[in-house]
């Protein structure tokens, strides 16, 4: 079970947070390409229990976790960190990064990946200025989403051009990382499902089978 493997105290941790409702090829390609470009052993997908800024999720946390497990099963460079699922109520990224930082110690690089759409709304996140005191942020391009950093001088001064350089420092910076643009969103997948249209080739076949079997969405 890759979630319970002990981790080297000094090794970097790289995470992609989200609702994964359901997980799709946009998430999976972005995470895998980030692992390759950053030259890190693994990127962990971090499903949220109840994201603060969303209405009720369409699939339960058990279903979302099961779909993630199916999606990453044969890919050693992708992992699952399910700590937020165990938490009751609203989950804030800042609290999760704080917990991870405490586990890693002060020296290990901690990187939190997020899409350009999420990044554009960063200033609405709980205690968002503290995020860079705990980790680095890595912004993934997403079709139709321009790069919109929060209007904050300190934050903008923290930008680093080369994402790989983030791994030489524990925290405090942000960078952009270019991934294959895939215009796939979970909202669109849920809508297609409701409308009786096919989801095939937008997400892994194993996840599609699971959605059908459990009549999700
Ligand atoms: P929804 O449509 O329900 O909001 P979503 O498709 O955006 O879902 P999330 O689970 O909210 O999926 O996304 C998790 C993270 O992955 C976010 O930071 C999001 O920006 C990013 N992401 C999602 N889809 C893509 C994509 N196609 N390309 C790049 N990044 C993506």
PDB file of C-alpha atoms and ligand atoms in Angstrom:
ATOM      1  CA  UNK A   1       0.000   0.000   0.000  1.00  0.00           C
ATOM      2  CA  UNK A   2       1.816   3.089  -1.223  1.00  0.00           C
ATOM      3  CA  UNK A   3       0.044   5.419   1.221  1.00  0.00           C
ATOM      4  CA  UNK A   4       1.635   3.856   4.247  1.00  0.00           C
ATOM      5  CA  UNK A   5       5.198   3.676   2.907  1.00  0.00           C
ATOM      6  CA  UNK A   6       7.629   5.480   5.189  1.00  0.00           C
ATOM      7  CA  UNK A   7       9.042   8.596   3.592  1.00  0.00           C
ATOM      8  CA  UNK A   8      12.587   9.881   3.768  1.00  0.00           C
ATOM      9  CA  UNK A   9      12.760  12.818   6.149  1.00  0.00           C
ATOM     10  CA  UNK A  10      14.439  15.052   3.586  1.00  0.00           C
ATOM     11  CA  UNK A  11      12.598  13.939   0.430  1.00  0.00           C
ATOM     12  CA  UNK A  12      10.305  16.383  -1.365  1.00  0.00           C
ATOM     13  CA  UNK A  13       6.540  15.982  -1.224  1.00  0.00           C
ATOM     14  CA  UNK A  14       4.439  17.067  -4.182  1.00  0.00           C
ATOM     15  CA  UNK A  15       0.648  17.123  -3.996  1.00  0.00           C
ATOM     16  CA  UNK A  16      -2.313  17.941  -6.220  1.00  0.00           C
ATOM     17  CA  UNK A  17      -5.396  18.828  -4.194  1.00  0.00           C
ATOM     18  CA  UNK A  18      -8.932  18.742  -5.527  1.00  0.00           C
ATOM     19  CA  UNK A  19     -12.390  17.312  -5.288  1.00  0.00           C
ATOM     20  CA  UNK A  20     -11.793  14.645  -7.961  1.00  0.00           C
ATOM     21  CA  UNK A  21     -15.506  14.314  -8.523  1.00  0.00           C
ATOM     22  CA  UNK A  22     -14.646  12.338 -10.642  1.00  0.00           C
ATOM     23  CA  UNK A  23     -10.899  12.092 -11.304  1.00  0.00           C
ATOM     24  CA  UNK A  24     -10.216  12.541 -15.049  1.00  0.00           C
ATOM     25  CA  UNK A  25      -7.375  12.626 -17.577  1.00  0.00           C
ATOM     26  CA  UNK A  26      -6.879  16.378 -17.016  1.00  0.00           C
ATOM     27  CA  UNK A  27      -5.828  15.657 -13.406  1.00  0.00           C
ATOM     28  CA  UNK A  28      -3.841  12.544 -14.208  1.00  0.00           C
ATOM     29  CA  UNK A  29      -1.813  13.952 -17.111  1.00  0.00           C
ATOM     30  CA  UNK A  30      -1.078  17.156 -15.205  1.00  0.00           C
ATOM     31  CA  UNK A  31       0.142  15.227 -12.145  1.00  0.00           C
ATOM     32  CA  UNK A  32       2.233  12.795 -14.176  1.00  0.00           C
ATOM     33  CA  UNK A  33       3.794  15.517 -16.323  1.00  0.00           C
ATOM     34  CA  UNK A  34       4.580  17.509 -13.182  1.00  0.00           C
ATOM     35  CA  UNK A  35       6.356  14.465 -11.713  1.00  0.00           C
ATOM     36  CA  UNK A  36       8.384  14.118 -14.916  1.00  0.00           C
ATOM     37  CA  UNK A  37       9.290  17.769 -15.256  1.00  0.00           C
ATOM     38  CA  UNK A  38      10.126  18.192 -11.588  1.00  0.00           C
ATOM     39  CA  UNK A  39      12.028  14.901 -11.686  1.00  0.00           C
ATOM     40  CA  UNK A  40      10.398  13.746  -8.500  1.00  0.00           C
ATOM     41  CA  UNK A  41       9.574  10.146  -7.715  1.00  0.00           C
ATOM     42  CA  UNK A  42       5.886  10.714  -7.099  1.00  0.00           C
ATOM     43  CA  UNK A  43       3.021  13.184  -7.063  1.00  0.00           C
ATOM     44  CA  UNK A  44       0.229  12.451  -4.590  1.00  0.00           C
ATOM     45  CA  UNK A  45      -3.394  13.237  -5.336  1.00  0.00           C
ATOM     46  CA  UNK A  46      -5.028  14.799  -2.277  1.00  0.00           C
ATOM     47  CA  UNK A  47      -8.823  14.527  -2.343  1.00  0.00           C
ATOM     48  CA  UNK A  48     -10.700  17.086  -0.252  1.00  0.00           C
ATOM     49  CA  UNK A  49     -13.263  15.994   2.270  1.00  0.00           C
ATOM     50  CA  UNK A  50     -15.555  18.977   1.903  1.00  0.00           C
ATOM     51  CA  UNK A  51     -13.934  21.848   0.035  1.00  0.00           C
ATOM     52  CA  UNK A  52     -14.713  25.209   1.578  1.00  0.00           C
ATOM     53  CA  UNK A  53     -15.599  26.936  -1.660  1.00  0.00           C
ATOM     54  CA  UNK A  54     -17.895  24.367  -3.236  1.00  0.00           C
ATOM     55  CA  UNK A  55     -21.420  23.240  -2.691  1.00  0.00           C
ATOM     56  CA  UNK A  56     -22.096  19.626  -1.748  1.00  0.00           C
ATOM     57  CA  UNK A  57     -20.158  17.132  -3.832  1.00  0.00           C
ATOM     58  CA  UNK A  58     -21.941  14.785  -6.145  1.00  0.00           C
ATOM     59  CA  UNK A  59     -20.096  11.607  -5.102  1.00  0.00           C
ATOM     60  CA  UNK A  60     -19.303  10.510  -1.563  1.00  0.00           C
ATOM     61  CA  UNK A  61     -15.749  10.544  -0.298  1.00  0.00           C
ATOM     62  CA  UNK A  62     -15.626   6.753  -0.433  1.00  0.00           C
ATOM     63  CA  UNK A  63     -16.598   6.748  -4.094  1.00  0.00           C
ATOM     64  CA  UNK A  64     -14.111   9.503  -4.926  1.00  0.00           C
ATOM     65  CA  UNK A  65     -11.365   7.643  -3.098  1.00  0.00           C
ATOM     66  CA  UNK A  66     -12.213   4.377  -4.857  1.00  0.00           C
ATOM     67  CA  UNK A  67     -12.122   6.097  -8.268  1.00  0.00           C
ATOM     68  CA  UNK A  68      -8.719   7.618  -7.460  1.00  0.00           C
ATOM     69  CA  UNK A  69      -7.350   4.226  -6.439  1.00  0.00           C
ATOM     70  CA  UNK A  70      -8.499   2.717  -9.724  1.00  0.00           C
ATOM     71  CA  UNK A  71      -7.051   5.616 -11.712  1.00  0.00           C
ATOM     72  CA  UNK A  72      -3.526   5.423 -10.251  1.00  0.00           C
ATOM     73  CA  UNK A  73      -3.306   1.660  -9.781  1.00  0.00           C
ATOM     74  CA  UNK A  74      -0.738   0.989 -12.494  1.00  0.00           C
ATOM     75  CA  UNK A  75       1.201   4.241 -12.290  1.00  0.00           C
ATOM     76  CA  UNK A  76       3.996   4.231  -9.684  1.00  0.00           C
ATOM     77  CA  UNK A  77       4.586   7.968 -10.125  1.00  0.00           C
ATOM     78  CA  UNK A  78       1.105   8.800  -8.849  1.00  0.00           C
ATOM     79  CA  UNK A  79       0.026   8.256  -5.254  1.00  0.00           C
ATOM     80  CA  UNK A  80      -2.939   9.011  -3.016  1.00  0.00           C
ATOM     81  CA  UNK A  81      -2.865  11.002   0.199  1.00  0.00           C
ATOM     82  CA  UNK A  82      -6.249  10.550   1.847  1.00  0.00           C
ATOM     83  CA  UNK A  83      -5.668  12.526   5.046  1.00  0.00           C
ATOM     84  CA  UNK A  84      -8.325  15.137   4.244  1.00  0.00           C
ATOM     85  CA  UNK A  85     -11.008  12.510   3.712  1.00  0.00           C
ATOM     86  CA  UNK A  86     -10.704  11.456   7.330  1.00  0.00           C
ATOM     87  CA  UNK A  87     -11.386  14.977   8.553  1.00  0.00           C
ATOM     88  CA  UNK A  88     -14.898  16.126   9.389  1.00  0.00           C
ATOM     89  CA  UNK A  89     -16.280  19.361   8.058  1.00  0.00           C
ATOM     90  CA  UNK A  90     -14.532  21.911   5.905  1.00  0.00           C
ATOM     91  CA  UNK A  91     -10.936  21.271   4.878  1.00  0.00           C
ATOM     92  CA  UNK A  92      -8.547  24.133   4.333  1.00  0.00           C
ATOM     93  CA  UNK A  93      -5.396  23.639   2.286  1.00  0.00           C
ATOM     94  CA  UNK A  94      -3.459  25.802   4.735  1.00  0.00           C
ATOM     95  CA  UNK A  95      -4.216  23.349   7.577  1.00  0.00           C
ATOM     96  CA  UNK A  96      -3.220  20.341   5.501  1.00  0.00           C
ATOM     97  CA  UNK A  97       0.045  21.962   4.407  1.00  0.00           C
ATOM     98  CA  UNK A  98       0.722  22.882   8.011  1.00  0.00           C
ATOM     99  CA  UNK A  99       0.274  19.248   9.044  1.00  0.00           C
ATOM    100  CA  UNK A 100       2.506  18.065   6.198  1.00  0.00           C
ATOM    101  CA  UNK A 101       5.163  20.628   7.092  1.00  0.00           C
ATOM    102  CA  UNK A 102       5.184  19.403  10.683  1.00  0.00           C
ATOM    103  CA  UNK A 103       5.722  15.842   9.433  1.00  0.00           C
ATOM    104  CA  UNK A 104       8.433  16.759   6.938  1.00  0.00           C
ATOM    105  CA  UNK A 105      10.463  19.065   9.119  1.00  0.00           C
ATOM    106  CA  UNK A 106      11.663  22.530   8.066  1.00  0.00           C
ATOM    107  CA  UNK A 107      14.109  21.528   5.312  1.00  0.00           C
ATOM    108  CA  UNK A 108      12.178  19.270   2.951  1.00  0.00           C
ATOM    109  CA  UNK A 109      10.632  20.864  -0.139  1.00  0.00           C
ATOM    110  CA  UNK A 110       6.830  20.782  -0.083  1.00  0.00           C
ATOM    111  CA  UNK A 111       5.030  21.607  -3.347  1.00  0.00           C
ATOM    112  CA  UNK A 112       1.307  22.126  -3.817  1.00  0.00           C
ATOM    113  CA  UNK A 113       0.079  21.944  -7.426  1.00  0.00           C
ATOM    114  CA  UNK A 114      -3.033  23.744  -8.599  1.00  0.00           C
ATOM    115  CA  UNK A 115      -4.658  24.576 -11.915  1.00  0.00           C
ATOM    116  CA  UNK A 116      -4.740  28.129 -13.277  1.00  0.00           C
ATOM    117  CA  UNK A 117      -8.466  28.363 -12.470  1.00  0.00           C
ATOM    118  CA  UNK A 118      -7.867  27.580  -8.805  1.00  0.00           C
ATOM    119  CA  UNK A 119      -4.849  29.892  -8.726  1.00  0.00           C
ATOM    120  CA  UNK A 120      -6.957  32.780 -10.059  1.00  0.00           C
ATOM    121  CA  UNK A 121      -9.197  32.406  -7.000  1.00  0.00           C
ATOM    122  CA  UNK A 122      -6.358  31.959  -4.510  1.00  0.00           C
ATOM    123  CA  UNK A 123      -7.059  35.242  -2.696  1.00  0.00           C
ATOM    124  CA  UNK A 124     -10.406  33.799  -1.566  1.00  0.00           C
ATOM    125  CA  UNK A 125      -8.721  30.839   0.203  1.00  0.00           C
ATOM    126  CA  UNK A 126      -8.560  30.750   3.976  1.00  0.00           C
ATOM    127  CA  UNK A 127      -5.276  32.363   5.214  1.00  0.00           C
ATOM    128  CA  UNK A 128      -3.902  32.228   1.680  1.00  0.00           C
ATOM    129  CA  UNK A 129      -0.861  34.378   2.464  1.00  0.00           C
ATOM    130  CA  UNK A 130       0.340  31.685   4.863  1.00  0.00           C
ATOM    131  CA  UNK A 131       0.501  29.073   2.120  1.00  0.00           C
ATOM    132  CA  UNK A 132       3.948  30.248   1.005  1.00  0.00           C
ATOM    133  CA  UNK A 133       5.175  30.094   4.603  1.00  0.00           C
ATOM    134  CA  UNK A 134       4.522  26.365   4.483  1.00  0.00           C
ATOM    135  CA  UNK A 135       5.101  25.271   0.890  1.00  0.00           C
ATOM    136  CA  UNK A 136       5.724  26.249  -2.709  1.00  0.00           C
ATOM    137  CA  UNK A 137       2.846  26.590  -5.181  1.00  0.00           C
ATOM    138  CA  UNK A 138       3.031  25.258  -8.738  1.00  0.00           C
ATOM    139  CA  UNK A 139       0.476  26.585 -11.224  1.00  0.00           C
ATOM    140  CA  UNK A 140      -0.621  24.238 -14.019  1.00  0.00           C
ATOM    141  CA  UNK A 141      -1.964  25.758 -17.226  1.00  0.00           C
ATOM    142  CA  UNK A 142      -5.541  24.931 -18.115  1.00  0.00           C
ATOM    143  CA  UNK A 143      -7.336  25.710 -21.392  1.00  0.00           C
ATOM    144  CA  UNK A 144      -9.246  28.992 -21.242  1.00  0.00           C
ATOM    145  CA  UNK A 145      -7.592  30.077 -17.996  1.00  0.00           C
ATOM    146  CA  UNK A 146      -5.099  32.936 -18.091  1.00  0.00           C
ATOM    147  CA  UNK A 147      -2.420  33.229 -15.426  1.00  0.00           C
ATOM    148  CA  UNK A 148      -3.920  35.557 -12.807  1.00  0.00           C
ATOM    149  CA  UNK A 149      -1.732  35.879  -9.720  1.00  0.00           C
ATOM    150  CA  UNK A 150      -3.254  37.559  -6.655  1.00  0.00           C
ATOM    151  CA  UNK A 151      -2.607  41.311  -6.624  1.00  0.00           C
ATOM    152  CA  UNK A 152      -0.021  41.279  -3.866  1.00  0.00           C
ATOM    153  CA  UNK A 153       3.522  42.600  -4.131  1.00  0.00           C
ATOM    154  CA  UNK A 154       5.113  40.098  -1.759  1.00  0.00           C
ATOM    155  CA  UNK A 155       3.411  37.258  -3.530  1.00  0.00           C
ATOM    156  CA  UNK A 156       4.514  38.400  -6.953  1.00  0.00           C
ATOM    157  CA  UNK A 157       8.089  38.834  -5.778  1.00  0.00           C
ATOM    158  CA  UNK A 158       8.032  35.169  -4.735  1.00  0.00           C
ATOM    159  CA  UNK A 159       7.751  33.944  -8.328  1.00  0.00           C
ATOM    160  CA  UNK A 160      10.508  31.713  -9.717  1.00  0.00           C
ATOM    161  CA  UNK A 161      10.828  31.058 -13.448  1.00  0.00           C
ATOM    162  CA  UNK A 162      12.061  27.456 -13.361  1.00  0.00           C
ATOM    163  CA  UNK A 163       9.721  25.119 -11.449  1.00  0.00           C
ATOM    164  CA  UNK A 164      12.530  22.618 -10.905  1.00  0.00           C
ATOM    165  CA  UNK A 165      14.405  25.174  -8.819  1.00  0.00           C
ATOM    166  CA  UNK A 166      11.627  24.970  -6.234  1.00  0.00           C
ATOM    167  CA  UNK A 167      13.043  21.622  -5.144  1.00  0.00           C
ATOM    168  CA  UNK A 168      16.225  23.309  -3.952  1.00  0.00           C
ATOM    169  CA  UNK A 169      14.286  25.295  -1.339  1.00  0.00           C
ATOM    170  CA  UNK A 170      11.786  24.083   1.256  1.00  0.00           C
ATOM    171  CA  UNK A 171       9.038  26.707   0.732  1.00  0.00           C
ATOM    172  CA  UNK A 172       8.214  30.304  -0.080  1.00  0.00           C
ATOM    173  CA  UNK A 173       8.032  30.463  -3.881  1.00  0.00           C
ATOM    174  CA  UNK A 174       5.706  29.777  -6.770  1.00  0.00           C
ATOM    175  CA  UNK A 175       6.193  28.901 -10.389  1.00  0.00           C
ATOM    176  CA  UNK A 176       4.266  27.881 -13.502  1.00  0.00           C
ATOM    177  CA  UNK A 177       4.581  24.464 -15.071  1.00  0.00           C
ATOM    178  CA  UNK A 178       3.433  23.746 -18.623  1.00  0.00           C
ATOM    179  CA  UNK A 179       1.430  20.575 -19.127  1.00  0.00           C
ATOM    180  CA  UNK A 180      -0.407  19.215 -22.176  1.00  0.00           C
ATOM    181  CA  UNK A 181      -3.570  21.338 -22.296  1.00  0.00           C
ATOM    182  CA  UNK A 182      -6.630  19.141 -21.818  1.00  0.00           C
ATOM    183  CA  UNK A 183     -10.011  20.845 -21.741  1.00  0.00           C
ATOM    184  CA  UNK A 184     -11.576  18.285 -19.410  1.00  0.00           C
ATOM    185  CA  UNK A 185     -13.466  19.270 -16.264  1.00  0.00           C
ATOM    186  CA  UNK A 186     -15.357  17.238 -13.687  1.00  0.00           C
ATOM    187  CA  UNK A 187     -18.313  19.619 -13.966  1.00  0.00           C
ATOM    188  CA  UNK A 188     -18.562  18.839 -17.660  1.00  0.00           C
ATOM    189  CA  UNK A 189     -18.255  15.097 -16.990  1.00  0.00           C
ATOM    190  CA  UNK A 190     -21.068  15.176 -14.425  1.00  0.00           C
ATOM    191  CA  UNK A 191     -23.253  17.122 -16.868  1.00  0.00           C
ATOM    192  CA  UNK A 192     -22.580  14.634 -19.671  1.00  0.00           C
ATOM    193  CA  UNK A 193     -23.449  11.799 -17.347  1.00  0.00           C
ATOM    194  CA  UNK A 194     -26.734  13.418 -16.335  1.00  0.00           C
ATOM    195  CA  UNK A 195     -27.555  13.969 -19.997  1.00  0.00           C
ATOM    196  CA  UNK A 196     -26.888  10.324 -20.814  1.00  0.00           C
ATOM    197  CA  UNK A 197     -23.876  11.101 -23.006  1.00  0.00           C
ATOM    198  CA  UNK A 198     -20.644   9.089 -23.024  1.00  0.00           C
ATOM    199  CA  UNK A 199     -17.667   9.869 -20.795  1.00  0.00           C
ATOM    200  CA  UNK A 200     -15.365   7.440 -22.571  1.00  0.00           C
ATOM    201  CA  UNK A 201     -11.783   8.625 -23.301  1.00  0.00           C
ATOM    202  CA  UNK A 202     -12.128  11.584 -20.923  1.00  0.00           C
ATOM    203  CA  UNK A 203     -11.243   9.503 -17.869  1.00  0.00           C
ATOM    204  CA  UNK A 204      -9.736   6.043 -17.299  1.00  0.00           C
ATOM    205  CA  UNK A 205     -11.879   3.118 -18.401  1.00  0.00           C
ATOM    206  CA  UNK A 206     -11.671   1.621 -14.893  1.00  0.00           C
ATOM    207  CA  UNK A 207     -13.131   4.828 -13.445  1.00  0.00           C
ATOM    208  CA  UNK A 208     -15.840   4.871 -16.098  1.00  0.00           C
ATOM    209  CA  UNK A 209     -16.796   1.292 -15.178  1.00  0.00           C
ATOM    210  CA  UNK A 210     -16.982   2.346 -11.521  1.00  0.00           C
ATOM    211  CA  UNK A 211     -19.215   5.322 -12.321  1.00  0.00           C
ATOM    212  CA  UNK A 212     -21.571   3.059 -14.239  1.00  0.00           C
ATOM    213  CA  UNK A 213     -21.558   0.275 -11.681  1.00  0.00           C
ATOM    214  CA  UNK A 214     -22.429   2.621  -8.823  1.00  0.00           C
ATOM    215  CA  UNK A 215     -24.715   4.845 -10.904  1.00  0.00           C
ATOM    216  CA  UNK A 216     -22.854   7.984  -9.868  1.00  0.00           C
ATOM    217  CA  UNK A 217     -23.823  11.400 -11.169  1.00  0.00           C
TER     218      UNK A 217
HETATM  219  P1  LIG B   1     -14.916  20.839 -11.183  1.00  0.00           P
HETATM  220  O1  LIG B   1     -15.269  21.008 -12.626  1.00  0.00           O
HETATM  221  O2  LIG B   1     -15.857  19.960 -10.415  1.00  0.00           O
HETATM  222  O3  LIG B   1     -14.559  22.125 -10.490  1.00  0.00           O
HETATM  223  P2  LIG B   1     -12.203  20.082 -11.874  1.00  0.00           P
HETATM  224  O4  LIG B   1     -12.260  19.335 -13.147  1.00  0.00           O
HETATM  225  O5  LIG B   1     -11.709  21.489 -11.901  1.00  0.00           O
HETATM  226  O6  LIG B   1     -13.588  19.959 -11.147  1.00  0.00           O
HETATM  227  P3  LIG B   1     -10.892  19.529  -9.354  1.00  0.00           P
HETATM  228  O7  LIG B   1     -10.948  18.249  -8.625  1.00  0.00           O
HETATM  229  O8  LIG B   1     -11.588  20.681  -8.809  1.00  0.00           O
HETATM  230  O9  LIG B   1     -11.368  19.213 -10.867  1.00  0.00           O
HETATM  231  O10 LIG B   1      -9.377  19.885  -9.691  1.00  0.00           O
HETATM  232  C1  LIG B   1      -8.300  19.605  -8.843  1.00  0.00           C
HETATM  233  C2  LIG B   1      -7.113  20.432  -9.300  1.00  0.00           C
HETATM  234  O11 LIG B   1      -6.715  20.032 -10.617  1.00  0.00           O
HETATM  235  C3  LIG B   1      -7.426  21.937  -9.389  1.00  0.00           C
HETATM  236  O12 LIG B   1      -6.290  22.658  -8.963  1.00  0.00           O
HETATM  237  C4  LIG B   1      -7.692  22.131 -10.862  1.00  0.00           C
HETATM  238  O13 LIG B   1      -7.388  23.448 -11.264  1.00  0.00           O
HETATM  239  C5  LIG B   1      -6.753  21.132 -11.503  1.00  0.00           C
HETATM  240  N1  LIG B   1      -7.262  20.648 -12.780  1.00  0.00           N
HETATM  241  C6  LIG B   1      -8.440  20.028 -12.994  1.00  0.00           C
HETATM  242  N2  LIG B   1      -8.606  19.735 -14.282  1.00  0.00           N
HETATM  243  C7  LIG B   1      -7.510  20.170 -14.933  1.00  0.00           C
HETATM  244  C8  LIG B   1      -7.097  20.166 -16.317  1.00  0.00           C
HETATM  245  N3  LIG B   1      -7.884  19.669 -17.266  1.00  0.00           N
HETATM  246  N4  LIG B   1      -5.877  20.705 -16.602  1.00  0.00           N
HETATM  247  C9  LIG B   1      -5.098  21.234 -15.632  1.00  0.00           C
HETATM  248  N5  LIG B   1      -5.442  21.268 -14.312  1.00  0.00           N
HETATM  249  C10 LIG B   1      -6.627  20.756 -13.964  1.00  0.00           C
END
